[in-house]
Amino acid sequence: MSIRHVLDISDLAVNELNDVLALAQVPVAQLGAPLSGHCAALIFEKPSNRTRHSMEVAVVQLGGHPVYTRGEEVGIDVRETAEDVAQVMAGYHAFLGARVFRHDVVQRMAAVSSVPVVNMLSDVAHPLQALADVLTMQQQHGNLQGKRISWVGDFNNVAKSLAQACVMLGAEFVVSTPPQYRPTDSELASINSLGEGSVQYVAAPAEAVKGSVAVHTDVWISMGEESVAAQKAAAFAGFMVTQHLMANAQQGACFYHCLPAHRGSEVEAGVIDGPNSRVFEQAHNRLHSARGLLAWIFQQQSAAVKDSAQS
Ligand code: CP
Ligand code: NVA
């Protein structure tokens, strides 16, 4: 049995990422209900709107039954270890989705789980968001090969997964953060190695967005970072995406944000609520891309079952 855990975008090969994005656009009725008769565990250690709803709906659309569980109820590494949670739940569910504070928790679950583990956001990765973001950009801008896409703000979990996906799809990804929050050279090298595109650091936001078809940002203070909120808010003060900043990007450039957003912090209201904002297209694509990923994961499994039956 081929178990495909997806803890970050780099768990997919470039052709597999393209297959997932293609499946995201296949009508539900053509997907054949691969989760029929199965349940899926969705465990959330942090709050969620988009991820919970898109994953629950995707599971139902694929014929399955989602079981939402709050982190404190399961008590990963509190009531029992992440390994015990994964091995118990793998006996009930077709896959385990987990939103966790620490990335090593999803890694430890995947290491022992007999069913796929899907990272629904950790401190370092948000692959489900990156899938929706590149799908939305492809719909807006066509093939991303050679297109400049910029990120202005915290180089956080959302930014890291998006950088991976963009490099894999051949885009030029540019990151602009205050120097003390910049990606390390080894982080940049490791993302650069994933595909034909590139990722680079450009300190000044106005320089970073030049020539960009898409400008992305996210909150400066992610869930779990509340204790450093004041320090980060001060450091990122010059990194708000404003209409003035957007004027430096390619004419007609679109604005993207994974949401939830804070108007007046990382983005000016005039940008996120303006005509070039694509944030609700992104949010709606969370459903289609989640369904595409799940359909792909179960296609891999059924192909492996067929192969082993023939051998
Ligand atoms: N973008 C995103 O993951 O939103 P939620 O935290 O609401 O799931
Ligand atoms: N970077 C944010 C994304 C929320 C969807 C966080 O981790 O809180």
Coordinates of C-alpha atoms and ligand atoms in Angstrom, one line a residue:
M1 CA 0.0 0.0 0.0
S2 CA 1.4 3.4 -1.0
I3 CA 0.8 5.9 1.8
R4 CA 1.3 9.5 0.8
H5 CA 1.6 11.9 3.7
V6 CA 1.5 15.6 2.7
L7 CA 3.2 17.6 5.4
D8 CA 4.4 20.3 3.0
I9 CA 4.3 21.0 -0.8
S10 CA 7.8 19.5 -1.1
D11 CA 6.3 16.1 -0.3
L12 CA 5.0 16.2 -3.9
A13 CA 7.1 15.9 -7.0
V14 CA 6.5 18.6 -9.6
N15 CA 4.4 16.4 -11.8
E16 CA 2.4 15.3 -8.8
L17 CA 1.7 18.9 -7.8
N18 CA 0.5 19.5 -11.4
D19 CA -1.7 16.4 -11.1
V20 CA -3.2 17.7 -7.8
L21 CA -4.0 21.1 -9.4
A22 CA -5.6 19.4 -12.4
L23 CA -7.7 17.2 -10.1
A24 CA -8.8 20.4 -8.2
Q25 CA -10.6 21.4 -11.4
V26 CA -12.3 18.1 -12.1
P27 CA -16.1 18.3 -11.3
V28 CA -17.0 16.4 -8.1
A29 CA -19.3 14.0 -10.0
Q30 CA -16.3 12.7 -12.0
L31 CA -14.2 11.9 -9.0
G32 CA -16.0 8.7 -8.1
A33 CA -16.5 9.1 -4.4
P34 CA -13.2 7.5 -3.3
L35 CA -14.0 8.0 0.4
S36 CA -17.3 6.3 0.2
G37 CA -17.8 4.2 3.4
H38 CA -14.8 5.9 5.1
C39 CA -14.3 8.5 7.8
A40 CA -11.6 11.1 8.1
A41 CA -10.2 12.6 11.3
L42 CA -9.7 16.4 11.3
I43 CA -7.8 17.4 14.5
F44 CA -7.4 21.1 15.2
E45 CA -5.0 22.4 17.9
K46 CA -5.7 26.0 16.7
P47 CA -8.8 27.8 15.5
S48 CA -10.0 27.6 11.8
N49 CA -12.7 28.8 9.5
R50 CA -11.5 28.0 5.9
T51 CA -9.5 24.9 6.6
R52 CA -12.1 23.2 8.7
H53 CA -15.0 24.0 6.4
S54 CA -13.1 23.3 3.1
M55 CA -11.8 20.0 4.4
E56 CA -15.1 18.9 5.9
V57 CA -16.9 19.7 2.6
A58 CA -14.2 18.1 0.5
V59 CA -14.5 14.8 2.5
V60 CA -18.3 14.8 2.1
Q61 CA -18.0 15.6 -1.7
L62 CA -15.6 12.5 -2.0
G63 CA -18.3 10.4 -0.3
G64 CA -16.7 10.3 3.2
H65 CA -17.7 11.4 6.7
P66 CA -15.4 13.9 8.5
V67 CA -14.9 13.8 12.2
Y68 CA -13.9 17.2 13.6
T69 CA -11.9 17.1 16.9
R70 CA -10.5 19.9 18.9
G71 CA -6.9 19.6 20.0
E72 CA -7.6 19.9 23.7
E73 CA -10.0 17.0 23.5
V74 CA -7.5 14.6 22.0
G75 CA -4.6 16.2 24.0
I76 CA -1.7 15.3 21.7
D77 CA 1.3 14.8 23.9
V78 CA -0.9 15.7 26.9
R79 CA -3.4 12.8 27.3
E80 CA -1.3 10.6 25.1
T81 CA 1.6 10.8 22.7
A82 CA 1.3 12.0 19.1
E83 CA 2.3 8.5 18.0
D84 CA -0.4 6.8 20.1
V85 CA -3.0 9.2 18.7
A86 CA -2.0 8.5 15.2
Q87 CA -1.9 4.7 15.6
V88 CA -5.3 4.6 17.3
M89 CA -7.0 7.0 14.8
A90 CA -5.5 5.2 11.8
G91 CA -7.7 2.2 12.7
Y92 CA -10.9 4.3 12.3
H93 CA -10.1 6.7 9.5
A94 CA -9.0 6.8 5.8
F95 CA -6.7 9.7 6.6
L96 CA -5.7 12.0 9.5
G97 CA -5.7 15.8 9.0
A98 CA -4.0 17.7 11.8
R99 CA -3.5 21.4 12.5
V100 CA -0.7 21.7 15.1
F101 CA 1.5 24.1 16.9
R102 CA 4.7 22.2 16.2
H103 CA 5.6 20.7 12.8
D104 CA 7.4 17.8 14.5
V105 CA 4.0 16.6 15.8
V106 CA 2.7 15.9 12.2
Q107 CA 6.1 14.4 11.3
R108 CA 5.8 12.0 14.3
M109 CA 2.2 11.1 13.4
A110 CA 3.2 10.4 9.8
A111 CA 6.2 8.3 11.0
V112 CA 3.8 5.7 12.6
S113 CA 0.5 6.2 10.8
S114 CA -0.8 3.4 8.5
V115 CA -3.0 6.0 6.7
P116 CA -2.1 9.3 5.1
V117 CA -1.4 12.3 7.3
V118 CA -2.3 15.7 5.9
N119 CA -0.8 18.9 7.5
M120 CA -3.6 21.4 7.9
L121 CA -1.2 24.1 9.1
S122 CA 1.8 23.9 11.4
D123 CA 4.3 26.5 12.6
V124 CA 6.4 26.0 9.4
A125 CA 4.0 24.9 6.7
H126 CA 0.5 25.4 5.3
P127 CA 0.4 23.2 2.1
L128 CA -3.4 23.3 1.7
Q129 CA -3.2 27.1 1.5
A130 CA -0.4 27.0 -1.0
L131 CA -2.4 24.7 -3.3
A132 CA -5.3 27.1 -3.3
D133 CA -3.0 30.1 -3.8
V134 CA -1.2 28.7 -6.9
L135 CA -4.5 27.4 -8.3
T136 CA -6.0 30.9 -8.0
M137 CA -2.9 32.5 -9.5
Q138 CA -3.0 30.1 -12.5
Q139 CA -6.7 31.0 -13.0
Q140 CA -5.9 34.7 -12.9
H141 CA -2.5 34.9 -14.6
G142 CA -2.2 31.6 -16.6
N143 CA 0.9 29.5 -16.5
L144 CA 3.2 30.7 -13.6
Q145 CA 6.4 29.8 -15.4
G146 CA 8.7 32.9 -15.4
K147 CA 6.1 35.1 -13.7
R148 CA 7.2 37.3 -10.8
I149 CA 5.3 36.7 -7.5
S150 CA 6.1 38.7 -4.4
W151 CA 5.6 38.2 -0.7
V152 CA 5.7 41.3 1.5
G153 CA 5.5 40.6 5.2
D154 CA 6.4 37.8 7.6
F155 CA 8.2 34.8 6.0
N156 CA 5.9 32.4 7.9
N157 CA 4.2 29.0 7.4
V158 CA 2.0 30.3 4.5
A159 CA 4.9 32.0 2.8
K160 CA 7.2 29.0 3.0
S161 CA 4.8 26.6 1.5
L162 CA 3.8 29.1 -1.2
A163 CA 7.5 29.7 -2.1
Q164 CA 7.9 25.9 -2.5
A165 CA 4.9 25.7 -4.8
C166 CA 5.9 28.7 -6.9
V167 CA 9.5 27.5 -7.4
M168 CA 8.1 24.0 -8.4
L169 CA 5.8 25.7 -11.0
G170 CA 8.7 27.8 -12.4
A171 CA 7.8 31.2 -11.0
E172 CA 10.2 33.8 -9.7
F173 CA 9.3 34.2 -6.0
V174 CA 10.5 37.3 -4.2
V175 CA 10.4 37.7 -0.4
S176 CA 10.5 41.1 1.3
T177 CA 10.8 41.1 5.1
P178 CA 12.7 43.2 7.7
P179 CA 16.3 41.8 7.7
Q180 CA 16.0 40.1 11.1
Y181 CA 13.0 38.0 9.8
R182 CA 14.5 37.2 6.4
P183 CA 14.8 33.6 5.1
T184 CA 18.3 32.1 5.8
D185 CA 20.5 31.4 2.8
S186 CA 20.1 27.7 3.5
E187 CA 16.3 28.0 3.5
L188 CA 16.5 29.9 0.2
A189 CA 18.9 27.3 -1.3
S190 CA 16.7 24.4 -0.2
I191 CA 13.5 26.0 -1.8
N192 CA 15.5 26.9 -4.9
S193 CA 16.4 23.3 -5.4
L194 CA 12.8 22.2 -5.7
G195 CA 12.1 23.3 -9.3
E196 CA 12.9 25.4 -12.2
G197 CA 11.7 28.6 -10.6
S198 CA 13.6 30.7 -8.1
V199 CA 13.2 32.4 -4.7
Q200 CA 15.2 35.4 -3.7
Y201 CA 15.2 37.9 -0.8
V202 CA 14.8 41.6 -1.6
A203 CA 14.7 43.8 1.5
A204 CA 12.8 46.8 0.2
P205 CA 9.0 46.1 -0.5
A206 CA 8.9 48.6 -3.4
E207 CA 11.8 46.9 -5.1
A208 CA 10.4 43.4 -4.3
V209 CA 7.0 44.0 -5.9
K210 CA 8.5 45.5 -9.2
G211 CA 7.3 43.5 -12.2
S212 CA 5.1 41.3 -10.0
V213 CA 1.8 40.0 -11.3
A214 CA 0.8 38.9 -7.8
V215 CA 1.5 40.4 -4.4
H216 CA 0.9 38.2 -1.3
T217 CA 0.9 38.9 2.4
D218 CA -0.3 37.3 5.6
V219 CA -0.7 38.4 9.3
W220 CA 2.5 39.5 11.0
I221 CA 1.6 37.6 14.2
S222 CA 0.7 34.0 13.5
M223 CA -1.3 31.8 15.9
G224 CA 1.0 30.8 18.8
E225 CA 3.2 34.0 18.4
E226 CA 1.1 36.2 20.7
S227 CA 4.0 36.7 23.2
V228 CA 6.1 38.4 20.5
A229 CA 3.3 40.4 19.0
A230 CA 4.5 43.9 20.0
Q231 CA 8.0 43.2 18.9
K232 CA 6.9 41.9 15.5
A233 CA 4.4 44.6 14.9
A234 CA 7.1 47.2 15.4
A235 CA 9.6 45.4 13.1
F236 CA 7.0 45.1 10.3
A237 CA 5.7 48.6 10.4
G238 CA 7.1 49.5 7.0
F239 CA 5.8 46.3 5.4
M240 CA 2.1 47.0 5.0
V241 CA 0.7 46.3 1.5
T242 CA -0.7 49.7 0.5
Q243 CA -2.2 51.1 -2.7
H244 CA 1.0 53.1 -2.9
L245 CA 3.1 49.9 -2.8
M246 CA 0.9 48.1 -5.3
A247 CA 1.5 50.9 -7.8
N248 CA 5.1 49.6 -8.0
A249 CA 3.9 46.2 -9.2
Q250 CA 3.0 45.3 -12.8
Q251 CA -0.1 47.2 -14.0
G252 CA -3.2 45.3 -12.9
A253 CA -1.3 43.1 -10.4
C254 CA -3.5 41.2 -8.1
F255 CA -3.4 41.1 -4.3
Y256 CA -3.6 37.8 -2.3
H257 CA -4.0 37.0 1.4
C258 CA -4.8 33.6 2.9
L259 CA -7.1 35.3 5.5
P260 CA -8.0 36.0 8.2
A261 CA -6.6 39.5 7.6
H262 CA -6.0 42.6 9.7
R263 CA -6.8 45.7 7.8
G264 CA -4.5 48.6 8.8
S265 CA -1.7 46.2 9.8
E266 CA -0.3 44.0 7.1
V267 CA -2.7 45.3 4.4
E268 CA -4.5 48.6 3.7
A269 CA -8.3 48.2 3.4
G270 CA -8.2 49.9 0.0
V271 CA -6.1 47.0 -1.3
I272 CA -7.8 44.0 0.2
D273 CA -11.3 45.5 -0.5
G274 CA -10.2 46.9 -3.9
P275 CA -10.9 45.7 -7.4
N276 CA -7.6 43.8 -7.7
S277 CA -8.0 41.7 -4.6
R278 CA -8.5 38.0 -5.2
V279 CA -8.7 36.9 -1.5
F280 CA -12.2 35.4 -1.8
E281 CA -11.3 33.5 -5.0
Q282 CA -8.4 32.1 -2.9
A283 CA -10.6 31.2 0.0
H284 CA -13.1 29.5 -2.3
N285 CA -10.3 27.6 -4.0
R286 CA -9.4 26.1 -0.6
L287 CA -12.3 23.7 -1.2
H288 CA -11.4 22.7 -4.7
S289 CA -7.7 22.3 -4.0
A290 CA -8.3 20.3 -0.8
R291 CA -10.7 18.0 -2.7
G292 CA -8.0 17.7 -5.5
L293 CA -5.3 16.7 -3.0
L294 CA -7.5 14.1 -1.2
A295 CA -8.6 12.7 -4.6
W296 CA -5.0 12.4 -5.6
I297 CA -3.9 10.8 -2.3
F298 CA -6.6 8.1 -2.7
Q299 CA -5.8 7.6 -6.4
Q300 CA -2.2 6.8 -5.4
Q301 CA -3.5 4.3 -2.9
S302 CA -5.8 2.5 -5.3
A303 CA -3.1 2.4 -8.0
A304 CA -0.8 0.8 -5.5
V305 CA -3.4 -1.8 -4.5
K306 CA -4.0 -2.7 -8.1
D307 CA -0.3 -3.0 -8.8
S308 CA 0.2 -5.4 -5.8
A309 CA -2.8 -7.5 -6.8
Q310 CA -1.3 -7.9 -10.3
S311 CA 2.1 -8.9 -9.0
Ligands
CP1 N1 -6.3 30.5 5.6 C1 -6.7 29.6 6.6 O1 -6.0 28.5 6.8 O2 -7.7 30.0 7.3 P1 -8.3 29.3 8.7 O3 -7.2 29.5 9.7 O4 -9.5 30.0 9.0 O5 -8.4 27.8 8.4
NVA2 N1 0.2 32.5 9.4 C1 -1.1 32.3 9.9 C2 -2.0 31.7 9.0 C3 -3.4 31.5 9.4 C4 -4.2 30.8 8.4 C5 -1.1 31.5 11.2 O1 -0.3 30.6 11.3 O2 -1.7 31.9 12.2

